[in-house]
Structure formats: structure tokens, C-alpha cells
PDB file of C-alpha atoms in Angstrom:
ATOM      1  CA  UNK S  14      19.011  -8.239  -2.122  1.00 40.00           C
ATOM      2  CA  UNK S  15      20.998  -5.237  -1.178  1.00 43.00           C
ATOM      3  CA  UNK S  16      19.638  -2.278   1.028  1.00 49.00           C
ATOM      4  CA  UNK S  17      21.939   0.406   0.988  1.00 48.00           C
ATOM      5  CA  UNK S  18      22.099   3.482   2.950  1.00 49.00           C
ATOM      6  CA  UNK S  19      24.730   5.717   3.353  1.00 51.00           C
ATOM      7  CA  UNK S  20      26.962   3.318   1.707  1.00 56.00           C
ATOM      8  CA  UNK S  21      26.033   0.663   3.791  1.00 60.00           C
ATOM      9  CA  UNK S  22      24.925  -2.255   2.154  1.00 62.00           C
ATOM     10  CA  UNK S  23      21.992  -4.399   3.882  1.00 61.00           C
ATOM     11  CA  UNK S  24      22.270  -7.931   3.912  1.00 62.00           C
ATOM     12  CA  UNK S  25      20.637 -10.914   4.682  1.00 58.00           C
ATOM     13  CA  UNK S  26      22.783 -11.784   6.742  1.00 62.00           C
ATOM     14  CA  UNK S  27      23.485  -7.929   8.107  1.00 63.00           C
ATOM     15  CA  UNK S  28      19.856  -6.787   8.380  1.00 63.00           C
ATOM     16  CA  UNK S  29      20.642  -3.647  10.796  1.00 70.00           C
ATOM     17  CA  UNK S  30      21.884  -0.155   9.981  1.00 71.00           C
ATOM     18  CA  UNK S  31      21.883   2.644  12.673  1.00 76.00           C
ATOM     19  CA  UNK S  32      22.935   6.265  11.584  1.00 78.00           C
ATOM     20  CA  UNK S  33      25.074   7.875  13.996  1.00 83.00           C
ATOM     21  CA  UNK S  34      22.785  11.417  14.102  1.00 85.00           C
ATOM     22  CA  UNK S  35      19.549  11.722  13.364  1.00 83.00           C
ATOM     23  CA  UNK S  36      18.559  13.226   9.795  1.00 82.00           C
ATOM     24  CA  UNK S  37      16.900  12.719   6.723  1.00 81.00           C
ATOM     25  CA  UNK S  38      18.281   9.663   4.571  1.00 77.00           C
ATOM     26  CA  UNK S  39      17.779   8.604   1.119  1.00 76.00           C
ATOM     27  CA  UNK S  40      17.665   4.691   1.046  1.00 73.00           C
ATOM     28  CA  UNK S  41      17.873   2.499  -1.496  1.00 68.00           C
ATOM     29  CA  UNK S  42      16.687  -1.112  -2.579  1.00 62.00           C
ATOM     30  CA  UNK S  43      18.415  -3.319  -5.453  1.00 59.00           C
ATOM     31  CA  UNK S  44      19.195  -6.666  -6.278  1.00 55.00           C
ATOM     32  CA  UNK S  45      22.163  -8.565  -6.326  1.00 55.00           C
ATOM     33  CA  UNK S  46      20.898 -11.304  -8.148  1.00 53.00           C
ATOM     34  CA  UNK S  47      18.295 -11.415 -10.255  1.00 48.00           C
ATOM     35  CA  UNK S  48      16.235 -13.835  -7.846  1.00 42.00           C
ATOM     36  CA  UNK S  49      15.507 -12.319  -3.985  1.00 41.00           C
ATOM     37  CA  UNK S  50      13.376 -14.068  -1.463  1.00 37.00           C
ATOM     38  CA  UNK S  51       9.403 -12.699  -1.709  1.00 36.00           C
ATOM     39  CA  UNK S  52       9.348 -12.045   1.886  1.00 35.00           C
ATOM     40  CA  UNK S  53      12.070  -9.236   1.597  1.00 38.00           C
ATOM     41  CA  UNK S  54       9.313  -7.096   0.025  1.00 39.00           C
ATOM     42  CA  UNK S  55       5.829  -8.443   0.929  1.00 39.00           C
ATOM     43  CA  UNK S  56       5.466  -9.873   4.545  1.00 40.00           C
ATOM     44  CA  UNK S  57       7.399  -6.937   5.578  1.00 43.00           C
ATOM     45  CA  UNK S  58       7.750  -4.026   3.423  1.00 48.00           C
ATOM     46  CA  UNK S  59       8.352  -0.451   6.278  1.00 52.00           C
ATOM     47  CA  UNK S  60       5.708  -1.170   8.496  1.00 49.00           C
ATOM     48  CA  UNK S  61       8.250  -1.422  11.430  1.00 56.00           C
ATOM     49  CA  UNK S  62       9.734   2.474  11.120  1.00 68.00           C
ATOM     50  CA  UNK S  63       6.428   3.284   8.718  1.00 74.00           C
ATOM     51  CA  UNK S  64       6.223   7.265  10.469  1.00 77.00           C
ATOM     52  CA  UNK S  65       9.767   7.630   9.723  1.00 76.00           C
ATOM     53  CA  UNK S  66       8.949   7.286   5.722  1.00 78.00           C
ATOM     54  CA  UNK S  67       8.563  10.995   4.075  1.00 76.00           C
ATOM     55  CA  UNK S  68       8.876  10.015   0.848  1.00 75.00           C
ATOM     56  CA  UNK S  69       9.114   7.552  -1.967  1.00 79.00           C
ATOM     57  CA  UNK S  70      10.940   7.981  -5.561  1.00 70.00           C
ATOM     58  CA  UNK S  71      10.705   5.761  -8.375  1.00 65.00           C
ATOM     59  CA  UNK S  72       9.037   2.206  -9.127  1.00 70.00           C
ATOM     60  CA  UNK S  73       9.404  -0.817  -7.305  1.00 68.00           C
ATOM     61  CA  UNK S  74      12.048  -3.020  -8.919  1.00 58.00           C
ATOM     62  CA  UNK S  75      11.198  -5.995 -11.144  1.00 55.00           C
ATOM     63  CA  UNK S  76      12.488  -9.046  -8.921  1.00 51.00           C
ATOM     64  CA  UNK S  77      11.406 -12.593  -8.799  1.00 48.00           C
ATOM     65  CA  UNK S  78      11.576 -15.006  -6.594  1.00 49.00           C
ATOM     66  CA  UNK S  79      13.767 -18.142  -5.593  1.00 48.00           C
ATOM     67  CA  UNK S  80      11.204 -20.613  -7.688  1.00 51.00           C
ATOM     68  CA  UNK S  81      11.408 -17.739 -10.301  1.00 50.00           C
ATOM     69  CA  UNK S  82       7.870 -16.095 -10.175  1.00 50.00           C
ATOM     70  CA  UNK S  83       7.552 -12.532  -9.848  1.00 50.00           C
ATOM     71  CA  UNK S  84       8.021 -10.579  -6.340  1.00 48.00           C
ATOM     72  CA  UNK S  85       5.209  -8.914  -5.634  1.00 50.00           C
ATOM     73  CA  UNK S  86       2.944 -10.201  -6.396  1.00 51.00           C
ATOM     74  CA  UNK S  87       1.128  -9.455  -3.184  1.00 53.00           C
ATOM     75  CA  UNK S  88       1.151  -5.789  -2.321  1.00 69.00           C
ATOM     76  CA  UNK S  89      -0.683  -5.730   1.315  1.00 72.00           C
ATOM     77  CA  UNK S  90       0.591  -3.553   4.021  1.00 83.00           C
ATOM     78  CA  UNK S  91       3.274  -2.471   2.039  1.00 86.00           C
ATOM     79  CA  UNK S  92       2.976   1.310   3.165  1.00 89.00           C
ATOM     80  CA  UNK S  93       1.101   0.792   5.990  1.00 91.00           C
ATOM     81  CA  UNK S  94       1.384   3.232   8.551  1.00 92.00           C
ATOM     82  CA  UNK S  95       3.645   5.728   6.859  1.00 91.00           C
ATOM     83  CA  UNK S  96       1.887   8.875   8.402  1.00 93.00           C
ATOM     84  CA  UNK S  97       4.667  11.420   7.112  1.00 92.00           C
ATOM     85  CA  UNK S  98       4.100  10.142   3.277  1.00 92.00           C
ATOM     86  CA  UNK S  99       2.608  12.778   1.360  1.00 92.00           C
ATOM     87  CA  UNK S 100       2.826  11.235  -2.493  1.00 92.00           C
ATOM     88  CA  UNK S 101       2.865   8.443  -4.097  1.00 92.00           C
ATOM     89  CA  UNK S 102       5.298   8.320  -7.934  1.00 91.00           C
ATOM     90  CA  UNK S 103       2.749   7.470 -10.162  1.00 92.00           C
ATOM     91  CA  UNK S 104       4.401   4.257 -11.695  1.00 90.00           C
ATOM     92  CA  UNK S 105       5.491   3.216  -8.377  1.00 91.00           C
ATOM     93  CA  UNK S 106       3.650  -0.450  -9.630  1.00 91.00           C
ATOM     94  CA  UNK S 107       4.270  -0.184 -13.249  1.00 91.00           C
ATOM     95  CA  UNK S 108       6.770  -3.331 -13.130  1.00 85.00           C
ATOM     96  CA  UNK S 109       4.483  -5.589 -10.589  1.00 86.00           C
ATOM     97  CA  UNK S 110       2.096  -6.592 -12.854  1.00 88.00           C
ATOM     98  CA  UNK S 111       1.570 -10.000 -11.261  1.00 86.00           C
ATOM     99  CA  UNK S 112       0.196  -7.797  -8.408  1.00 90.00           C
ATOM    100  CA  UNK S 113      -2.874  -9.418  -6.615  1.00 92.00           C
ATOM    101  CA  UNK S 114      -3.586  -7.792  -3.153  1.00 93.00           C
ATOM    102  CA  UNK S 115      -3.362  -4.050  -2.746  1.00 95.00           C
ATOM    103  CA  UNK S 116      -4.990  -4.407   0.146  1.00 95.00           C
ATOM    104  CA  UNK S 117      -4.213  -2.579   3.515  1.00 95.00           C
ATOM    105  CA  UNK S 118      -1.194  -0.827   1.042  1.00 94.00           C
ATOM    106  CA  UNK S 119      -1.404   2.689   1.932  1.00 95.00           C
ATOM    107  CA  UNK S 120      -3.691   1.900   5.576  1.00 96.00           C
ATOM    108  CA  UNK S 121      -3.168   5.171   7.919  1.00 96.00           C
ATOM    109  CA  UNK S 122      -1.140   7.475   5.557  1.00 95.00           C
ATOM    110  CA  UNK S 123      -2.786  10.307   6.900  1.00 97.00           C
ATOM    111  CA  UNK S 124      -0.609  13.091   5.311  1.00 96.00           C
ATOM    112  CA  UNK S 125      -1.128  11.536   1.794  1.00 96.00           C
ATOM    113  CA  UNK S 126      -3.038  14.417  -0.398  1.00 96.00           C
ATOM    114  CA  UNK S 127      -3.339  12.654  -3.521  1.00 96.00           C
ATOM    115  CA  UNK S 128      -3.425   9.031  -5.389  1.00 97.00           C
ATOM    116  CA  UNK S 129      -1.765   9.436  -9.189  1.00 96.00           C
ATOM    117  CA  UNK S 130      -4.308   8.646 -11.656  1.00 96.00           C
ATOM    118  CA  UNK S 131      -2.604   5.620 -13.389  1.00 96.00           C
ATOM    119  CA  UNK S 132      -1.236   4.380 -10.049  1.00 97.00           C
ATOM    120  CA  UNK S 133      -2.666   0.531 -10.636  1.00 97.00           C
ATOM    121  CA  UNK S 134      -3.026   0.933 -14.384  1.00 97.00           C
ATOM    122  CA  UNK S 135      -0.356  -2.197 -15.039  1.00 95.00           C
ATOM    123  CA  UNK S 136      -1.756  -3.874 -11.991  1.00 95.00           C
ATOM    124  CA  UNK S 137      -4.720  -5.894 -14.131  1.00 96.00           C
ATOM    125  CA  UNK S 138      -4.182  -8.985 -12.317  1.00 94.00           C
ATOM    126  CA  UNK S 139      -5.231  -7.279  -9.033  1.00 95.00           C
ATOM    127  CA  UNK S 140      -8.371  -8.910  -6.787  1.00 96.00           C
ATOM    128  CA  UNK S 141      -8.408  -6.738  -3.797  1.00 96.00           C
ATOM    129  CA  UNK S 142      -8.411  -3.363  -2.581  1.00 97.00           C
ATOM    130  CA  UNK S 143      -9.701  -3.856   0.654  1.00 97.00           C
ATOM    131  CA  UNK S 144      -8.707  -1.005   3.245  1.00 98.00           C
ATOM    132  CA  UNK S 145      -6.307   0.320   0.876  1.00 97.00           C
ATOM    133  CA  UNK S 146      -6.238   3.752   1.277  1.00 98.00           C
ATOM    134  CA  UNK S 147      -8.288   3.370   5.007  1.00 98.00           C
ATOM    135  CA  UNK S 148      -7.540   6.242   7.232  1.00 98.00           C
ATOM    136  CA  UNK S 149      -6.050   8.772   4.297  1.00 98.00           C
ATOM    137  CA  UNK S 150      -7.352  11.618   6.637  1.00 98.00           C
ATOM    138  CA  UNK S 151      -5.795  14.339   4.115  1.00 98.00           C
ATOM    139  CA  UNK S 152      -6.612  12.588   1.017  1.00 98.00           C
ATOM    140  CA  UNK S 153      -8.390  15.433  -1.027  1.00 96.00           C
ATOM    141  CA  UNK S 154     -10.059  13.590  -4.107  1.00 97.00           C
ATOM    142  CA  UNK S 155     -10.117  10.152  -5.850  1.00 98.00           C
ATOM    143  CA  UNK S 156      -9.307   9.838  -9.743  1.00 98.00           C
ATOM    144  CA  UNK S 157     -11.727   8.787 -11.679  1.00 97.00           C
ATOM    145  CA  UNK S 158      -9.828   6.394 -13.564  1.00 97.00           C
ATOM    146  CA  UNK S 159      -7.740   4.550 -10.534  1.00 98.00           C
ATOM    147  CA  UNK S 160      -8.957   0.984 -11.094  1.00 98.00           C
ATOM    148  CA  UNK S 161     -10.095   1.374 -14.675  1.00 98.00           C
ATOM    149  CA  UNK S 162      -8.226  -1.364 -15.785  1.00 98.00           C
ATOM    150  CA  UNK S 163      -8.510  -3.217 -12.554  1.00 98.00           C
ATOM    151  CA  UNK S 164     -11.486  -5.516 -14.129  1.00 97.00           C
ATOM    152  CA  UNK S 165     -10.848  -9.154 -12.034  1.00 97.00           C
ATOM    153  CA  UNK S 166     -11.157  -6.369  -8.835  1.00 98.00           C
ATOM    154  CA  UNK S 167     -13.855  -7.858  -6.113  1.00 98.00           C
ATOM    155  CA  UNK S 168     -13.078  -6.595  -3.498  1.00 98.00           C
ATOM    156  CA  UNK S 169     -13.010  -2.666  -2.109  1.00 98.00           C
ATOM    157  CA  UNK S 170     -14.291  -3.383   1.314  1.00 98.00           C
ATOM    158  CA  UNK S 171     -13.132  -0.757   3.369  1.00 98.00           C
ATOM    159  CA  UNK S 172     -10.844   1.060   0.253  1.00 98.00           C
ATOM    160  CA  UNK S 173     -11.646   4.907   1.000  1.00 98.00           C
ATOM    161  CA  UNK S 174     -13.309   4.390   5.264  1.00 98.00           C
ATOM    162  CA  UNK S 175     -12.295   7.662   7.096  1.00 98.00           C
ATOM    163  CA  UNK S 176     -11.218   9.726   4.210  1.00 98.00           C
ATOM    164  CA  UNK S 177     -12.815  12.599   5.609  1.00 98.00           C
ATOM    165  CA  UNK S 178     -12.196  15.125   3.223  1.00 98.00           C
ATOM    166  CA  UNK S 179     -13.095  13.740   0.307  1.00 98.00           C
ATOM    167  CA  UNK S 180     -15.959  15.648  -0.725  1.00 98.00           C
ATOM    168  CA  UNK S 181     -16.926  14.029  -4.119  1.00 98.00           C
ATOM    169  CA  UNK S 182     -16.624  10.439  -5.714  1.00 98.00           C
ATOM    170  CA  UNK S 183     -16.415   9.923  -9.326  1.00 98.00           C
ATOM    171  CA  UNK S 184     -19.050   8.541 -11.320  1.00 97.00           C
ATOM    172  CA  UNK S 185     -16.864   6.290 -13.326  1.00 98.00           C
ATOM    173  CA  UNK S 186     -15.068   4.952 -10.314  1.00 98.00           C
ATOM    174  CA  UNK S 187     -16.510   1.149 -10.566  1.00 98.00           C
ATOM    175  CA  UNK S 188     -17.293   1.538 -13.951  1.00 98.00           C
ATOM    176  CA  UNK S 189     -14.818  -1.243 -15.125  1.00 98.00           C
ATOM    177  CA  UNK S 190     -15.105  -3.703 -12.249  1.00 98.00           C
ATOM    178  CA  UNK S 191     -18.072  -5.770 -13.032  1.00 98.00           C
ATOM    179  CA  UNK S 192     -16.581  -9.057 -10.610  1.00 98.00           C
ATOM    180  CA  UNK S 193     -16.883  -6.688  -7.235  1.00 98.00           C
ATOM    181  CA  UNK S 194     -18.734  -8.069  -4.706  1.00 98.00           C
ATOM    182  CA  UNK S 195     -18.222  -6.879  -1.963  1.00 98.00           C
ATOM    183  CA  UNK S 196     -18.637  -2.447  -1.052  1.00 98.00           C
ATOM    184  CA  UNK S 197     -18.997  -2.684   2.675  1.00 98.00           C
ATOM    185  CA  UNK S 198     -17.425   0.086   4.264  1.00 98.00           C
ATOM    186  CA  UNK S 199     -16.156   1.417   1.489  1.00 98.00           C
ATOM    187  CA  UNK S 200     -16.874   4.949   2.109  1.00 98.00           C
ATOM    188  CA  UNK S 201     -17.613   4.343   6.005  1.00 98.00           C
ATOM    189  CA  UNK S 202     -16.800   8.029   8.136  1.00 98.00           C
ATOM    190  CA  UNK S 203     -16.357  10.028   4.722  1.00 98.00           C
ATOM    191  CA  UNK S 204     -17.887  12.866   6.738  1.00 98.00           C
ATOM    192  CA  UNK S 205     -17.455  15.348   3.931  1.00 98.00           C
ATOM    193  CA  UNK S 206     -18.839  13.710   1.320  1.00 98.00           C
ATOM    194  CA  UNK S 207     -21.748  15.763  -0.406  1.00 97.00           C
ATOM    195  CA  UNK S 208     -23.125  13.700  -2.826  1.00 97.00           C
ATOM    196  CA  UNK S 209     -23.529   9.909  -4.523  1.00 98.00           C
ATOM    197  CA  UNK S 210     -23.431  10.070  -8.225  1.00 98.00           C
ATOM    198  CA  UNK S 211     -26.290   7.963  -9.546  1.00 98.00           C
ATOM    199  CA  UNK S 212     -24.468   5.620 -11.663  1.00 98.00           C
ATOM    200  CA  UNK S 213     -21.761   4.942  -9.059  1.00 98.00           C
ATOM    201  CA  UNK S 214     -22.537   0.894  -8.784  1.00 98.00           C
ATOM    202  CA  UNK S 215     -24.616   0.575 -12.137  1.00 98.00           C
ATOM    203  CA  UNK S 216     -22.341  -1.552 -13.534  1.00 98.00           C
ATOM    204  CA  UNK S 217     -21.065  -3.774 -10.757  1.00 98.00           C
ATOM    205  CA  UNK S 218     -24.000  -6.134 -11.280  1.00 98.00           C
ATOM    206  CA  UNK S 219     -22.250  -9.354  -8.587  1.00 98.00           C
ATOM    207  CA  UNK S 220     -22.311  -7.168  -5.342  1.00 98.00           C
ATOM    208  CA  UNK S 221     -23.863  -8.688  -2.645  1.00 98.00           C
ATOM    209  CA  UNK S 222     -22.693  -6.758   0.360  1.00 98.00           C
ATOM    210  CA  UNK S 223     -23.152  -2.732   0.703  1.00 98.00           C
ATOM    211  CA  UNK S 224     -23.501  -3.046   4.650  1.00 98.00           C
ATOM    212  CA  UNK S 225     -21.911  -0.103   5.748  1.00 98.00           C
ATOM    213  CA  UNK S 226     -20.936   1.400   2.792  1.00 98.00           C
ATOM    214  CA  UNK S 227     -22.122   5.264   3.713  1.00 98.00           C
ATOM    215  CA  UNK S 228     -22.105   5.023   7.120  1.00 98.00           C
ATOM    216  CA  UNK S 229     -21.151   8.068   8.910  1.00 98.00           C
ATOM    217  CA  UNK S 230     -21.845  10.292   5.651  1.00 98.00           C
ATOM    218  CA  UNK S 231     -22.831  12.956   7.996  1.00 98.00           C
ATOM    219  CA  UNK S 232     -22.444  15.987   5.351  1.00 98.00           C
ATOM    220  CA  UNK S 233     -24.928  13.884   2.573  1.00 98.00           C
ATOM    221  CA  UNK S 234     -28.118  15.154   1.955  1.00 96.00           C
ATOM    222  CA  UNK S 235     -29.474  12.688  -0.501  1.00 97.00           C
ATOM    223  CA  UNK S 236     -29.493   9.617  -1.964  1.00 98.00           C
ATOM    224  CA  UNK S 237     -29.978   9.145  -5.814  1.00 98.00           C
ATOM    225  CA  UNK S 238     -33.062   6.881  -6.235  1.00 98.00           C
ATOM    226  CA  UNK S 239     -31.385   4.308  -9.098  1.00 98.00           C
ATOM    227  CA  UNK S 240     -27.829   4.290  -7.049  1.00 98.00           C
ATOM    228  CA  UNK S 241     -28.792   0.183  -6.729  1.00 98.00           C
ATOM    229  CA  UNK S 242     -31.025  -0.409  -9.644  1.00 98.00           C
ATOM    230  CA  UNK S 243     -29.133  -2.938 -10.680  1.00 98.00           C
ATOM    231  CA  UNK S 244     -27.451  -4.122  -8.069  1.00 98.00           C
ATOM    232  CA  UNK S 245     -29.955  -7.390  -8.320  1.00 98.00           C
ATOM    233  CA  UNK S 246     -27.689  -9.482  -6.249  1.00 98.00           C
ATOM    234  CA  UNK S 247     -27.409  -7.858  -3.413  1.00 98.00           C
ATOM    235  CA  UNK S 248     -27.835  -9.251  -0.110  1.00 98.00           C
ATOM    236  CA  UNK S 249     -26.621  -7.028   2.961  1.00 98.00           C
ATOM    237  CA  UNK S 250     -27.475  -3.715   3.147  1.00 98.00           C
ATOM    238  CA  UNK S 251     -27.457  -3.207   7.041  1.00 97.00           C
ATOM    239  CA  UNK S 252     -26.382   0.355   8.312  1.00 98.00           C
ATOM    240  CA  UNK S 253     -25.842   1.228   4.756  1.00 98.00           C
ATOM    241  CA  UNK S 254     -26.735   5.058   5.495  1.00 98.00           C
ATOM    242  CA  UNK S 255     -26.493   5.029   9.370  1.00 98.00           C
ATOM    243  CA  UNK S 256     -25.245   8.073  11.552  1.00 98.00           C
ATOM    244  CA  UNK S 257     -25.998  10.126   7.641  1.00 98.00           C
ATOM    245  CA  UNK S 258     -27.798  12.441   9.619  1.00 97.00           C
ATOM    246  CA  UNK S 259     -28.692  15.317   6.853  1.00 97.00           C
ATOM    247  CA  UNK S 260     -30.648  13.093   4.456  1.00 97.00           C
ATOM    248  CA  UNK S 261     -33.988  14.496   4.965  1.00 94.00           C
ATOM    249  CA  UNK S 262     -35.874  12.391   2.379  1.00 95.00           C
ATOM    250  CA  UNK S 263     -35.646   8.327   1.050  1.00 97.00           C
ATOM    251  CA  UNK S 264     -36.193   8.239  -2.622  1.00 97.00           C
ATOM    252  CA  UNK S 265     -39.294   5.422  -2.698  1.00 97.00           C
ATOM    253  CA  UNK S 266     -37.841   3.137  -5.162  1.00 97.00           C
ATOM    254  CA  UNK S 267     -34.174   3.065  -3.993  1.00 98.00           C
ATOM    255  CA  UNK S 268     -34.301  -0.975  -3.536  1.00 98.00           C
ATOM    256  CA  UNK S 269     -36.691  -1.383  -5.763  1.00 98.00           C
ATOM    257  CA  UNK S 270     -34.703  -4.424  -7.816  1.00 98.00           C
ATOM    258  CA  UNK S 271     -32.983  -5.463  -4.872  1.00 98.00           C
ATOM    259  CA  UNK S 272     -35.019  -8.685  -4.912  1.00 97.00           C
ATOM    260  CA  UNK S 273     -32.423 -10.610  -3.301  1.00 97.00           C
ATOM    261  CA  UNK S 274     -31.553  -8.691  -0.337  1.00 98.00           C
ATOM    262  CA  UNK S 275     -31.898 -10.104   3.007  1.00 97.00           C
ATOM    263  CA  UNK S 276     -30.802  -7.199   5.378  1.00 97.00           C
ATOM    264  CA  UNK S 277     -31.478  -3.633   6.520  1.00 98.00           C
ATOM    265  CA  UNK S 278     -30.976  -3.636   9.743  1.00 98.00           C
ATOM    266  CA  UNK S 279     -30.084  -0.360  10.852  1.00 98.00           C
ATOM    267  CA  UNK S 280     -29.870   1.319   7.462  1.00 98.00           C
ATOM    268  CA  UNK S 281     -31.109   4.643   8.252  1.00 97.00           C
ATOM    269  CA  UNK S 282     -30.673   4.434  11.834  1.00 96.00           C
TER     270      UNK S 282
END
């Protein structure tokens, strides 16, 4: 694989490039071969100069591996960090569609304003979006359709925690991911969040965990009494609604079907 900037071609065996001045540079990654090691992408991706990332402009390559399987094919951490990235190309993943593990991908990109639509729409092999877009202070809105084809999804613990100006969440969010099972902290400190729409989780049947999940809500001011009708297999629902300080009343059958559940420790505390 070839990393070249300003000319300067990358190698594995010349992994270091210094500019002379400091400036604005447009890098780019291609392959030599038509095989490159997974770690080149995956176990590192920028997460050691992540600030210094402003911007990123077309897909991710298609590249495969030494034992010929697709690169890839596990997404975490791959733009964690980059504070100074404000968008995201929406087919950056249209080529990784042996994609697994967006987790932790966009963790602390804090100037990011907005996720494209069909970002993970090729991505239908993907489990988990835990912590994926944690800590996206400036993130404005979620699309309605972002894991609509996502369907093998179970996990998005932690996916949206400390988005704090997200003020609405679409009703059709989880529509298509009936094998999630786990939701804790998944909006945890979205402290201008307004509302819940009632059918948010009506069709993720396997959850078991929603500990956490609104915690810190502080600008809520109720909770829609079916939001876990049938949510029948869930377990956890400890400090589900804690620090939501606004919610003046509990609707009287909100766990009405939770006949499995176990804990609520602390869920209006």
C-alpha cells in the first residue's frame, strides 16, 4: 500500500513523512497491489494525528487482504478523535460491504454537523454500532434512514451518548433492526432532546438492555406510554430516565409488557 503526500510515497518499509512548513495537505491512500495487509486500515486508521484531519473526500478503496478477504471489514476507531472533521462523503463505505464493526468510528468528532443519509446503506453485513458517533457535540440531527438496511445490527450501545444538540430522533430509526439487543446509553447526555417518538423501539422485539438509554435527557418532558410495549424481553432498565429532570408525569402503563425485566434501579432518580 502506498500513502502519498506531496509526492512522497509511504511505504511499509518508509512509514514517516514530515512536511517541511506547516499547512494544509491533501493525502492520499492507494494500492500497489491488489492485496495490502488489514492492519494498514483497521487497527490503525488516523487515530494518532486524528485533530489534524479536516476533511475526507471520496470512498474507502476496495482492498483485500494477504489471505484474500476483504479489508475492512472491521471499521472501529477508524475516525476516532478527528475533532476538526466536519463531513462525512456519503459513500465513504459504499465498497466495504464486508463491514462488521462501526463501532467507536466517528468517537469524539465534535465539529461533525451531519451523518449522510445512505452513509451504511452497502454496509448490510454490519453487527455493531456501539459508540459510533459518541461525543458528536455539533451533530445537529440523525437521518431517519441511517441503518435501514443495517438488519443483522445488535448492537447501538452508546451510538448517539453526548450528542447534545440533537433535539429530535426519528421514528423510523430502529425500524429495520429487529436482532438489537442491546440500547444502553444510546442517547445518554442528549441534553437537548425534546421528545421520544412512541414507536421508536416497537419493532426491536430481542432488546434486553435499555439501562441508561435517556439518561441525562434533561430538556424531555415526557415519556410516550407504549415506547416499550413490546419490548417483552427486556431485562435492564436501571437509570433509564435518570438526571431527566423536566418529566413531570410517568405514563402508568409504560412497562406494562415488560414481564421479563429484572432492573430499575435508579430509573427516575
Amino acid at each position: 500500500a502506498l500513502l502519498t503526500a506531496s509526492n512522497h510515497a509511504v511505504t511499509a518499509t518508509n512509514k514517516i513523512h514530515r512536511y517541511a512548513k506547516a499547512g494544509t495537505y491533501t493525502i492520499t491512500i492507494h494500492c500497489s497491489e491488489n492485496k495490502i495487509p488489514l492492519f494498514s486500515w483497521s487497527q490503525y486508521g488516523v487515530s494518532k494525528d486524528a485533530s489534524k484531519v479536516r476533511s475526507v473526500h471520496s470512498s474507502l478503496p476496495t482492498v483485500h487482504n494477504t489471505d484474500g478477504t476483504m479489508a475492512l471489514s472491521f471499521t472501529f476507531d477508524l475516525f476516532r478523535g478527528c475533532s476538526n472533521l466536519v463531513s462525512i462523503p456519503e459513500q465513504l463505505f459504499i465498497y466495504n460491504t464486508d463491514a462488521t464493526n462501526f463501532s467507536t468510528c466517528f468517537y469524539g468528532c465534535s465539529s461533525l454537523t451531519s451523518i449522510p443519509e445512505n452513509l451504511f446503506s452497502n454496509n448490510t453485513n454490519s453487527l455493531y454500532f456501539t459508540s459510533c458517533f459518541q461525543g458528536c457535540t455539533s451533530l445537529q440531527a440523525i437521518p431517519e434512514n441511517l441503518f435501514s438496511t443495517n438488519k443483522s445490527a445488535t448492537g447501538f450501545g452508546n451510538c448517539f451518548q453526548y450528542c447534545s444538540l440533537i433535539t429530535t430522533i426519528p421514528e423510523n430509526l430502529f425500524t429495520n433492526n429487529t436482532a438489537v439487543v442491546d440500547f444502553r446509553y444510546c442517547f445518554d447526555g442528549c441534553s437537548s432532546l425534546t421528545a421520544i417518538p412512541e414507536n421508536l423501539f416497537a419493532h426491536n422485539t430481542a432488546v434486553t438492555n435499555f439501562s441508561y438509554c435517556f439518561r441525562g435527557c434533561s430538556s424531555l418532558t415526557s415519556i410516550p406510554e407504549r415506547l416499550f410495549t413490546n419490548n417483552i424481553a427486556a431485562i435492564n432498565f436501571h437509570y433509564c430516565f435518570n438526571k431527566c429532570s423536566l418529566i413531570g408525569i410517568i405514563p402508568e402503563n409504560l412497562f406494562a409488557y415488560n414481564v421479563a425485566a429484572e432492573s430499575f434501579n435508579n430509573c427516575f432518580g
